[in-house]
Amino acid sequence: MKLLTKIAIGVLLGIGIPISLVGMTEALNPKNTAGDREGAVAALIILGLPPTAFGSWLLFSNVRRSKQEERDRLQATFFRLLQEHSGHLTVLRFSMETGLEGQAAKAYLDTCAKEFNASYNVTEEGSFSYYFNLEAPKELGGSQTE
């Protein structure tokens, strides 16, 4: 489906943009007669703008969908790694699992650390890791009765 969408985007924009450019050029050319300019505007409106608009819409929808899929993939990997490692996670491990570059992985984990109130662990050797508490918060102010 993604391949067909990309082909459709290429075909629509490949047809629509040149027709739109020629139509605009001819419509704005003062050397053309009024009839020629009207014909160029009609060609622009009928043949140029619809495929260009639809191709652009497909392109932006495809980009939006790809970004959402990437966000979902990163989040699924993040939660899986937290489960596998009891809430402990390093930038290197996250980077290796997701394929993100180190700075991008660190930025993602920093954002998650703020969102989920993580703590940071630094070992004596200087290695840095994030700790996300996977336990449910305990009830404040007393015991729970059943």
mmCIF file with all atom_site columns, C-alpha atoms in Angstrom:
data_model
loop_
_atom_site.group_PDB
_atom_site.id
_atom_site.type_symbol
_atom_site.label_atom_id
_atom_site.label_alt_id
_atom_site.label_comp_id
_atom_site.label_asym_id
_atom_site.label_entity_id
_atom_site.label_seq_id
_atom_site.pdbx_PDB_ins_code
_atom_site.Cartn_x
_atom_site.Cartn_y
_atom_site.Cartn_z
_atom_site.occupancy
_atom_site.B_iso_or_equiv
_atom_site.pdbx_formal_charge
_atom_site.auth_seq_id
_atom_site.auth_comp_id
_atom_site.auth_asym_id
_atom_site.auth_atom_id
_atom_site.pdbx_PDB_model_num
ATOM 1   C CA . MET A 1 1   ? 0.000   0.000  0.000   1.00 0.00 ? 1   MET A CA 1
ATOM 2   C CA . LYS A 1 2   ? 2.799   2.400  0.847   1.00 0.00 ? 2   LYS A CA 1
ATOM 3   C CA . LEU A 1 3   ? 4.471   1.770  -2.502  1.00 0.00 ? 3   LEU A CA 1
ATOM 4   C CA . LEU A 1 4   ? 1.222   2.406  -4.382  1.00 0.00 ? 4   LEU A CA 1
ATOM 5   C CA . THR A 1 5   ? 0.680   5.608  -2.426  1.00 0.00 ? 5   THR A CA 1
ATOM 6   C CA . LYS A 1 6   ? 4.179   6.818  -3.264  1.00 0.00 ? 6   LYS A CA 1
ATOM 7   C CA . ILE A 1 7   ? 3.657   5.991  -6.937  1.00 0.00 ? 7   ILE A CA 1
ATOM 8   C CA . ALA A 1 8   ? 0.305   7.811  -6.920  1.00 0.00 ? 8   ALA A CA 1
ATOM 9   C CA . ILE A 1 9   ? 1.912   10.856 -5.296  1.00 0.00 ? 9   ILE A CA 1
ATOM 10  C CA . GLY A 1 10  ? 4.662   10.898 -7.919  1.00 0.00 ? 10  GLY A CA 1
ATOM 11  C CA . VAL A 1 11  ? 2.247   10.523 -10.829 1.00 0.00 ? 11  VAL A CA 1
ATOM 12  C CA . LEU A 1 12  ? -0.216  13.127 -9.566  1.00 0.00 ? 12  LEU A CA 1
ATOM 13  C CA . LEU A 1 13  ? 2.440   15.709 -8.780  1.00 0.00 ? 13  LEU A CA 1
ATOM 14  C CA . GLY A 1 14  ? 4.362   14.814 -11.935 1.00 0.00 ? 14  GLY A CA 1
ATOM 15  C CA . ILE A 1 15  ? 1.300   15.597 -14.024 1.00 0.00 ? 15  ILE A CA 1
ATOM 16  C CA . GLY A 1 16  ? -0.238  18.410 -11.989 1.00 0.00 ? 16  GLY A CA 1
ATOM 17  C CA . ILE A 1 17  ? 2.784   20.614 -11.335 1.00 0.00 ? 17  ILE A CA 1
ATOM 18  C CA . PRO A 1 18  ? 3.985   20.945 -14.956 1.00 0.00 ? 18  PRO A CA 1
ATOM 19  C CA . ILE A 1 19  ? 0.448   21.589 -16.214 1.00 0.00 ? 19  ILE A CA 1
ATOM 20  C CA . SER A 1 20  ? -0.047  24.181 -13.481 1.00 0.00 ? 20  SER A CA 1
ATOM 21  C CA . LEU A 1 21  ? 3.248   25.903 -14.306 1.00 0.00 ? 21  LEU A CA 1
ATOM 22  C CA . VAL A 1 22  ? 2.528   26.012 -18.037 1.00 0.00 ? 22  VAL A CA 1
ATOM 23  C CA . GLY A 1 23  ? -1.044  27.159 -17.403 1.00 0.00 ? 23  GLY A CA 1
ATOM 24  C CA . MET A 1 24  ? 0.098   29.977 -15.115 1.00 0.00 ? 24  MET A CA 1
ATOM 25  C CA . THR A 1 25  ? 2.853   31.028 -17.494 1.00 0.00 ? 25  THR A CA 1
ATOM 26  C CA . GLU A 1 26  ? 0.477   31.156 -20.447 1.00 0.00 ? 26  GLU A CA 1
ATOM 27  C CA . ALA A 1 27  ? -2.268  32.875 -18.447 1.00 0.00 ? 27  ALA A CA 1
ATOM 28  C CA . LEU A 1 28  ? 0.135   35.612 -17.328 1.00 0.00 ? 28  LEU A CA 1
ATOM 29  C CA . ASN A 1 29  ? 1.871   36.069 -20.691 1.00 0.00 ? 29  ASN A CA 1
ATOM 30  C CA . PRO A 1 30  ? 0.817   39.507 -22.021 1.00 0.00 ? 30  PRO A CA 1
ATOM 31  C CA . LYS A 1 31  ? 1.673   38.456 -25.594 1.00 0.00 ? 31  LYS A CA 1
ATOM 32  C CA . ASN A 1 32  ? -1.139  35.883 -25.654 1.00 0.00 ? 32  ASN A CA 1
ATOM 33  C CA . THR A 1 33  ? -4.621  36.809 -26.793 1.00 0.00 ? 33  THR A CA 1
ATOM 34  C CA . ALA A 1 34  ? -7.471  36.978 -24.309 1.00 0.00 ? 34  ALA A CA 1
ATOM 35  C CA . GLY A 1 35  ? -8.823  33.680 -25.663 1.00 0.00 ? 35  GLY A CA 1
ATOM 36  C CA . ASP A 1 36  ? -5.462  31.962 -25.203 1.00 0.00 ? 36  ASP A CA 1
ATOM 37  C CA . ARG A 1 37  ? -5.207  33.262 -21.644 1.00 0.00 ? 37  ARG A CA 1
ATOM 38  C CA . GLU A 1 38  ? -8.728  32.042 -20.841 1.00 0.00 ? 38  GLU A CA 1
ATOM 39  C CA . GLY A 1 39  ? -7.856  28.625 -22.261 1.00 0.00 ? 39  GLY A CA 1
ATOM 40  C CA . ALA A 1 40  ? -4.709  28.525 -20.148 1.00 0.00 ? 40  ALA A CA 1
ATOM 41  C CA . VAL A 1 41  ? -6.691  29.406 -17.011 1.00 0.00 ? 41  VAL A CA 1
ATOM 42  C CA . ALA A 1 42  ? -9.236  26.686 -17.842 1.00 0.00 ? 42  ALA A CA 1
ATOM 43  C CA . ALA A 1 43  ? -6.435  24.137 -18.343 1.00 0.00 ? 43  ALA A CA 1
ATOM 44  C CA . LEU A 1 44  ? -4.874  25.234 -15.074 1.00 0.00 ? 44  LEU A CA 1
ATOM 45  C CA . ILE A 1 45  ? -8.142  24.883 -13.161 1.00 0.00 ? 45  ILE A CA 1
ATOM 46  C CA . ILE A 1 46  ? -9.317  21.652 -14.803 1.00 0.00 ? 46  ILE A CA 1
ATOM 47  C CA . LEU A 1 47  ? -6.087  19.760 -15.507 1.00 0.00 ? 47  LEU A CA 1
ATOM 48  C CA . GLY A 1 48  ? -3.429  21.272 -13.245 1.00 0.00 ? 48  GLY A CA 1
ATOM 49  C CA . LEU A 1 49  ? -4.844  22.084 -9.845  1.00 0.00 ? 49  LEU A CA 1
ATOM 50  C CA . PRO A 1 50  ? -6.840  18.897 -9.044  1.00 0.00 ? 50  PRO A CA 1
ATOM 51  C CA . PRO A 1 51  ? -3.946  16.421 -9.436  1.00 0.00 ? 51  PRO A CA 1
ATOM 52  C CA . THR A 1 52  ? -1.559  18.839 -7.715  1.00 0.00 ? 52  THR A CA 1
ATOM 53  C CA . ALA A 1 53  ? -3.922  19.339 -4.776  1.00 0.00 ? 53  ALA A CA 1
ATOM 54  C CA . PHE A 1 54  ? -4.711  15.629 -4.413  1.00 0.00 ? 54  PHE A CA 1
ATOM 55  C CA . GLY A 1 55  ? -1.050  14.640 -4.751  1.00 0.00 ? 55  GLY A CA 1
ATOM 56  C CA . SER A 1 56  ? -0.070  17.219 -2.127  1.00 0.00 ? 56  SER A CA 1
ATOM 57  C CA . TRP A 1 57  ? -2.786  15.984 0.217   1.00 0.00 ? 57  TRP A CA 1
ATOM 58  C CA . LEU A 1 58  ? -1.576  12.384 -0.218  1.00 0.00 ? 58  LEU A CA 1
ATOM 59  C CA . LEU A 1 59  ? 2.012   13.474 0.402   1.00 0.00 ? 59  LEU A CA 1
ATOM 60  C CA . PHE A 1 60  ? 1.231   15.314 3.640   1.00 0.00 ? 60  PHE A CA 1
ATOM 61  C CA . SER A 1 61  ? -1.042  12.496 4.855   1.00 0.00 ? 61  SER A CA 1
ATOM 62  C CA . ASN A 1 62  ? 1.724   9.989  4.152   1.00 0.00 ? 62  ASN A CA 1
ATOM 63  C CA . VAL A 1 63  ? 4.277   12.083 6.062   1.00 0.00 ? 63  VAL A CA 1
ATOM 64  C CA . ARG A 1 64  ? 1.897   12.467 9.021   1.00 0.00 ? 64  ARG A CA 1
ATOM 65  C CA . ARG A 1 65  ? 1.181   8.716  9.069   1.00 0.00 ? 65  ARG A CA 1
ATOM 66  C CA . SER A 1 66  ? 4.906   7.883  8.917   1.00 0.00 ? 66  SER A CA 1
ATOM 67  C CA . LYS A 1 67  ? 5.649   10.183 11.853  1.00 0.00 ? 67  LYS A CA 1
ATOM 68  C CA . GLN A 1 68  ? 2.843   8.595  13.894  1.00 0.00 ? 68  GLN A CA 1
ATOM 69  C CA . GLU A 1 69  ? 4.126   5.099  13.097  1.00 0.00 ? 69  GLU A CA 1
ATOM 70  C CA . GLU A 1 70  ? 7.619   6.138  14.210  1.00 0.00 ? 70  GLU A CA 1
ATOM 71  C CA . ARG A 1 71  ? 6.246   7.579  17.481  1.00 0.00 ? 71  ARG A CA 1
ATOM 72  C CA . ASP A 1 72  ? 4.318   4.347  18.087  1.00 0.00 ? 72  ASP A CA 1
ATOM 73  C CA . ARG A 1 73  ? 7.405   2.221  17.333  1.00 0.00 ? 73  ARG A CA 1
ATOM 74  C CA . LEU A 1 74  ? 9.593   4.221  19.720  1.00 0.00 ? 74  LEU A CA 1
ATOM 75  C CA . GLN A 1 75  ? 6.995   4.114  22.481  1.00 0.00 ? 75  GLN A CA 1
ATOM 76  C CA . ALA A 1 76  ? 6.480   0.347  22.113  1.00 0.00 ? 76  ALA A CA 1
ATOM 77  C CA . THR A 1 77  ? 10.245  -0.232 22.242  1.00 0.00 ? 77  THR A CA 1
ATOM 78  C CA . PHE A 1 78  ? 10.569  2.088  25.249  1.00 0.00 ? 78  PHE A CA 1
ATOM 79  C CA . PHE A 1 79  ? 7.881   0.264  27.248  1.00 0.00 ? 79  PHE A CA 1
ATOM 80  C CA . ARG A 1 80  ? 9.208   -3.174 26.250  1.00 0.00 ? 80  ARG A CA 1
ATOM 81  C CA . LEU A 1 81  ? 12.724  -2.271 27.402  1.00 0.00 ? 81  LEU A CA 1
ATOM 82  C CA . LEU A 1 82  ? 11.396  -0.918 30.702  1.00 0.00 ? 82  LEU A CA 1
ATOM 83  C CA . GLN A 1 83  ? 9.568   -4.201 31.335  1.00 0.00 ? 83  GLN A CA 1
ATOM 84  C CA . GLU A 1 84  ? 12.602  -6.302 30.367  1.00 0.00 ? 84  GLU A CA 1
ATOM 85  C CA . HIS A 1 85  ? 15.018  -4.328 32.548  1.00 0.00 ? 85  HIS A CA 1
ATOM 86  C CA . SER A 1 86  ? 12.813  -3.569 35.583  1.00 0.00 ? 86  SER A CA 1
ATOM 87  C CA . GLY A 1 87  ? 12.592  0.136  34.809  1.00 0.00 ? 87  GLY A CA 1
ATOM 88  C CA . HIS A 1 88  ? 16.330  0.690  34.214  1.00 0.00 ? 88  HIS A CA 1
ATOM 89  C CA . LEU A 1 89  ? 17.368  2.010  30.815  1.00 0.00 ? 89  LEU A CA 1
ATOM 90  C CA . THR A 1 90  ? 20.508  3.495  29.305  1.00 0.00 ? 90  THR A CA 1
ATOM 91  C CA . VAL A 1 91  ? 20.826  5.736  26.287  1.00 0.00 ? 91  VAL A CA 1
ATOM 92  C CA . LEU A 1 92  ? 23.061  3.188  24.575  1.00 0.00 ? 92  LEU A CA 1
ATOM 93  C CA . ARG A 1 93  ? 20.592  0.320  25.000  1.00 0.00 ? 93  ARG A CA 1
ATOM 94  C CA . PHE A 1 94  ? 17.690  2.453  23.759  1.00 0.00 ? 94  PHE A CA 1
ATOM 95  C CA . SER A 1 95  ? 19.770  3.685  20.833  1.00 0.00 ? 95  SER A CA 1
ATOM 96  C CA . MET A 1 96  ? 20.771  0.139  19.886  1.00 0.00 ? 96  MET A CA 1
ATOM 97  C CA . GLU A 1 97  ? 17.192  -1.141 20.064  1.00 0.00 ? 97  GLU A CA 1
ATOM 98  C CA . THR A 1 98  ? 15.606  1.715  18.130  1.00 0.00 ? 98  THR A CA 1
ATOM 99  C CA . GLY A 1 99  ? 18.350  2.599  15.681  1.00 0.00 ? 99  GLY A CA 1
ATOM 100 C CA . LEU A 1 100 ? 18.276  6.222  16.803  1.00 0.00 ? 100 LEU A CA 1
ATOM 101 C CA . GLU A 1 101 ? 21.489  8.199  16.995  1.00 0.00 ? 101 GLU A CA 1
ATOM 102 C CA . GLY A 1 102 ? 22.769  8.805  20.510  1.00 0.00 ? 102 GLY A CA 1
ATOM 103 C CA . GLN A 1 103 ? 21.639  12.427 20.795  1.00 0.00 ? 103 GLN A CA 1
ATOM 104 C CA . ALA A 1 104 ? 18.140  11.596 19.502  1.00 0.00 ? 104 ALA A CA 1
ATOM 105 C CA . ALA A 1 105 ? 17.865  8.642  21.905  1.00 0.00 ? 105 ALA A CA 1
ATOM 106 C CA . LYS A 1 106 ? 18.989  10.838 24.820  1.00 0.00 ? 106 LYS A CA 1
ATOM 107 C CA . ALA A 1 107 ? 16.488  13.552 23.888  1.00 0.00 ? 107 ALA A CA 1
ATOM 108 C CA . TYR A 1 108 ? 13.678  10.976 23.713  1.00 0.00 ? 108 TYR A CA 1
ATOM 109 C CA . LEU A 1 109 ? 14.618  9.494  27.088  1.00 0.00 ? 109 LEU A CA 1
ATOM 110 C CA . ASP A 1 110 ? 14.956  12.952 28.662  1.00 0.00 ? 110 ASP A CA 1
ATOM 111 C CA . THR A 1 111 ? 11.418  13.754 27.500  1.00 0.00 ? 111 THR A CA 1
ATOM 112 C CA . CYS A 1 112 ? 10.106  10.455 28.879  1.00 0.00 ? 112 CYS A CA 1
ATOM 113 C CA . ALA A 1 113 ? 11.993  11.000 32.141  1.00 0.00 ? 113 ALA A CA 1
ATOM 114 C CA . LYS A 1 114 ? 10.221  14.320 32.644  1.00 0.00 ? 114 LYS A CA 1
ATOM 115 C CA . GLU A 1 115 ? 6.850   12.884 31.628  1.00 0.00 ? 115 GLU A CA 1
ATOM 116 C CA . PHE A 1 116 ? 7.079   9.819  33.883  1.00 0.00 ? 116 PHE A CA 1
ATOM 117 C CA . ASN A 1 117 ? 9.089   11.388 36.741  1.00 0.00 ? 117 ASN A CA 1
ATOM 118 C CA . ALA A 1 118 ? 12.119  9.117  36.348  1.00 0.00 ? 118 ALA A CA 1
ATOM 119 C CA . SER A 1 119 ? 15.193  9.219  38.507  1.00 0.00 ? 119 SER A CA 1
ATOM 120 C CA . TYR A 1 120 ? 18.765  9.088  37.294  1.00 0.00 ? 120 TYR A CA 1
ATOM 121 C CA . ASN A 1 121 ? 21.426  6.650  38.403  1.00 0.00 ? 121 ASN A CA 1
ATOM 122 C CA . VAL A 1 122 ? 25.148  7.325  38.066  1.00 0.00 ? 122 VAL A CA 1
ATOM 123 C CA . THR A 1 123 ? 27.511  4.489  38.964  1.00 0.00 ? 123 THR A CA 1
ATOM 124 C CA . GLU A 1 124 ? 30.974  4.865  40.476  1.00 0.00 ? 124 GLU A CA 1
ATOM 125 C CA . GLU A 1 125 ? 32.393  4.206  37.000  1.00 0.00 ? 125 GLU A CA 1
ATOM 126 C CA . GLY A 1 126 ? 30.411  7.166  35.706  1.00 0.00 ? 126 GLY A CA 1
ATOM 127 C CA . SER A 1 127 ? 27.809  5.316  33.648  1.00 0.00 ? 127 SER A CA 1
ATOM 128 C CA . PHE A 1 128 ? 24.431  7.005  33.499  1.00 0.00 ? 128 PHE A CA 1
ATOM 129 C CA . SER A 1 129 ? 21.025  5.331  33.436  1.00 0.00 ? 129 SER A CA 1
ATOM 130 C CA . TYR A 1 130 ? 17.406  6.251  33.858  1.00 0.00 ? 130 TYR A CA 1
ATOM 131 C CA . TYR A 1 131 ? 15.180  4.556  36.388  1.00 0.00 ? 131 TYR A CA 1
ATOM 132 C CA . PHE A 1 132 ? 11.440  4.531  35.820  1.00 0.00 ? 132 PHE A CA 1
ATOM 133 C CA . ASN A 1 133 ? 9.442   3.242  38.789  1.00 0.00 ? 133 ASN A CA 1
ATOM 134 C CA . LEU A 1 134 ? 7.095   0.601  37.410  1.00 0.00 ? 134 LEU A CA 1
ATOM 135 C CA . GLU A 1 135 ? 5.232   0.129  40.695  1.00 0.00 ? 135 GLU A CA 1
ATOM 136 C CA . ALA A 1 136 ? 1.845   1.724  41.221  1.00 0.00 ? 136 ALA A CA 1
ATOM 137 C CA . PRO A 1 137 ? 1.985   4.621  43.701  1.00 0.00 ? 137 PRO A CA 1
ATOM 138 C CA . LYS A 1 138 ? 0.922   3.650  47.221  1.00 0.00 ? 138 LYS A CA 1
ATOM 139 C CA . GLU A 1 139 ? -2.137  5.144  48.820  1.00 0.00 ? 139 GLU A CA 1
ATOM 140 C CA . LEU A 1 140 ? -1.317  8.176  50.968  1.00 0.00 ? 140 LEU A CA 1
ATOM 141 C CA . GLY A 1 141 ? -2.581  8.481  54.529  1.00 0.00 ? 141 GLY A CA 1
ATOM 142 C CA . GLY A 1 142 ? -3.429  4.985  55.666  1.00 0.00 ? 142 GLY A CA 1
ATOM 143 C CA . SER A 1 143 ? -4.222  1.455  54.709  1.00 0.00 ? 143 SER A CA 1
ATOM 144 C CA . GLN A 1 144 ? -6.751  0.286  52.231  1.00 0.00 ? 144 GLN A CA 1
ATOM 145 C CA . THR A 1 145 ? -9.713  -1.744 53.539  1.00 0.00 ? 145 THR A CA 1
ATOM 146 C CA . GLU A 1 146 ? -11.514 -4.419 51.620  1.00 0.00 ? 146 GLU A CA 1
#
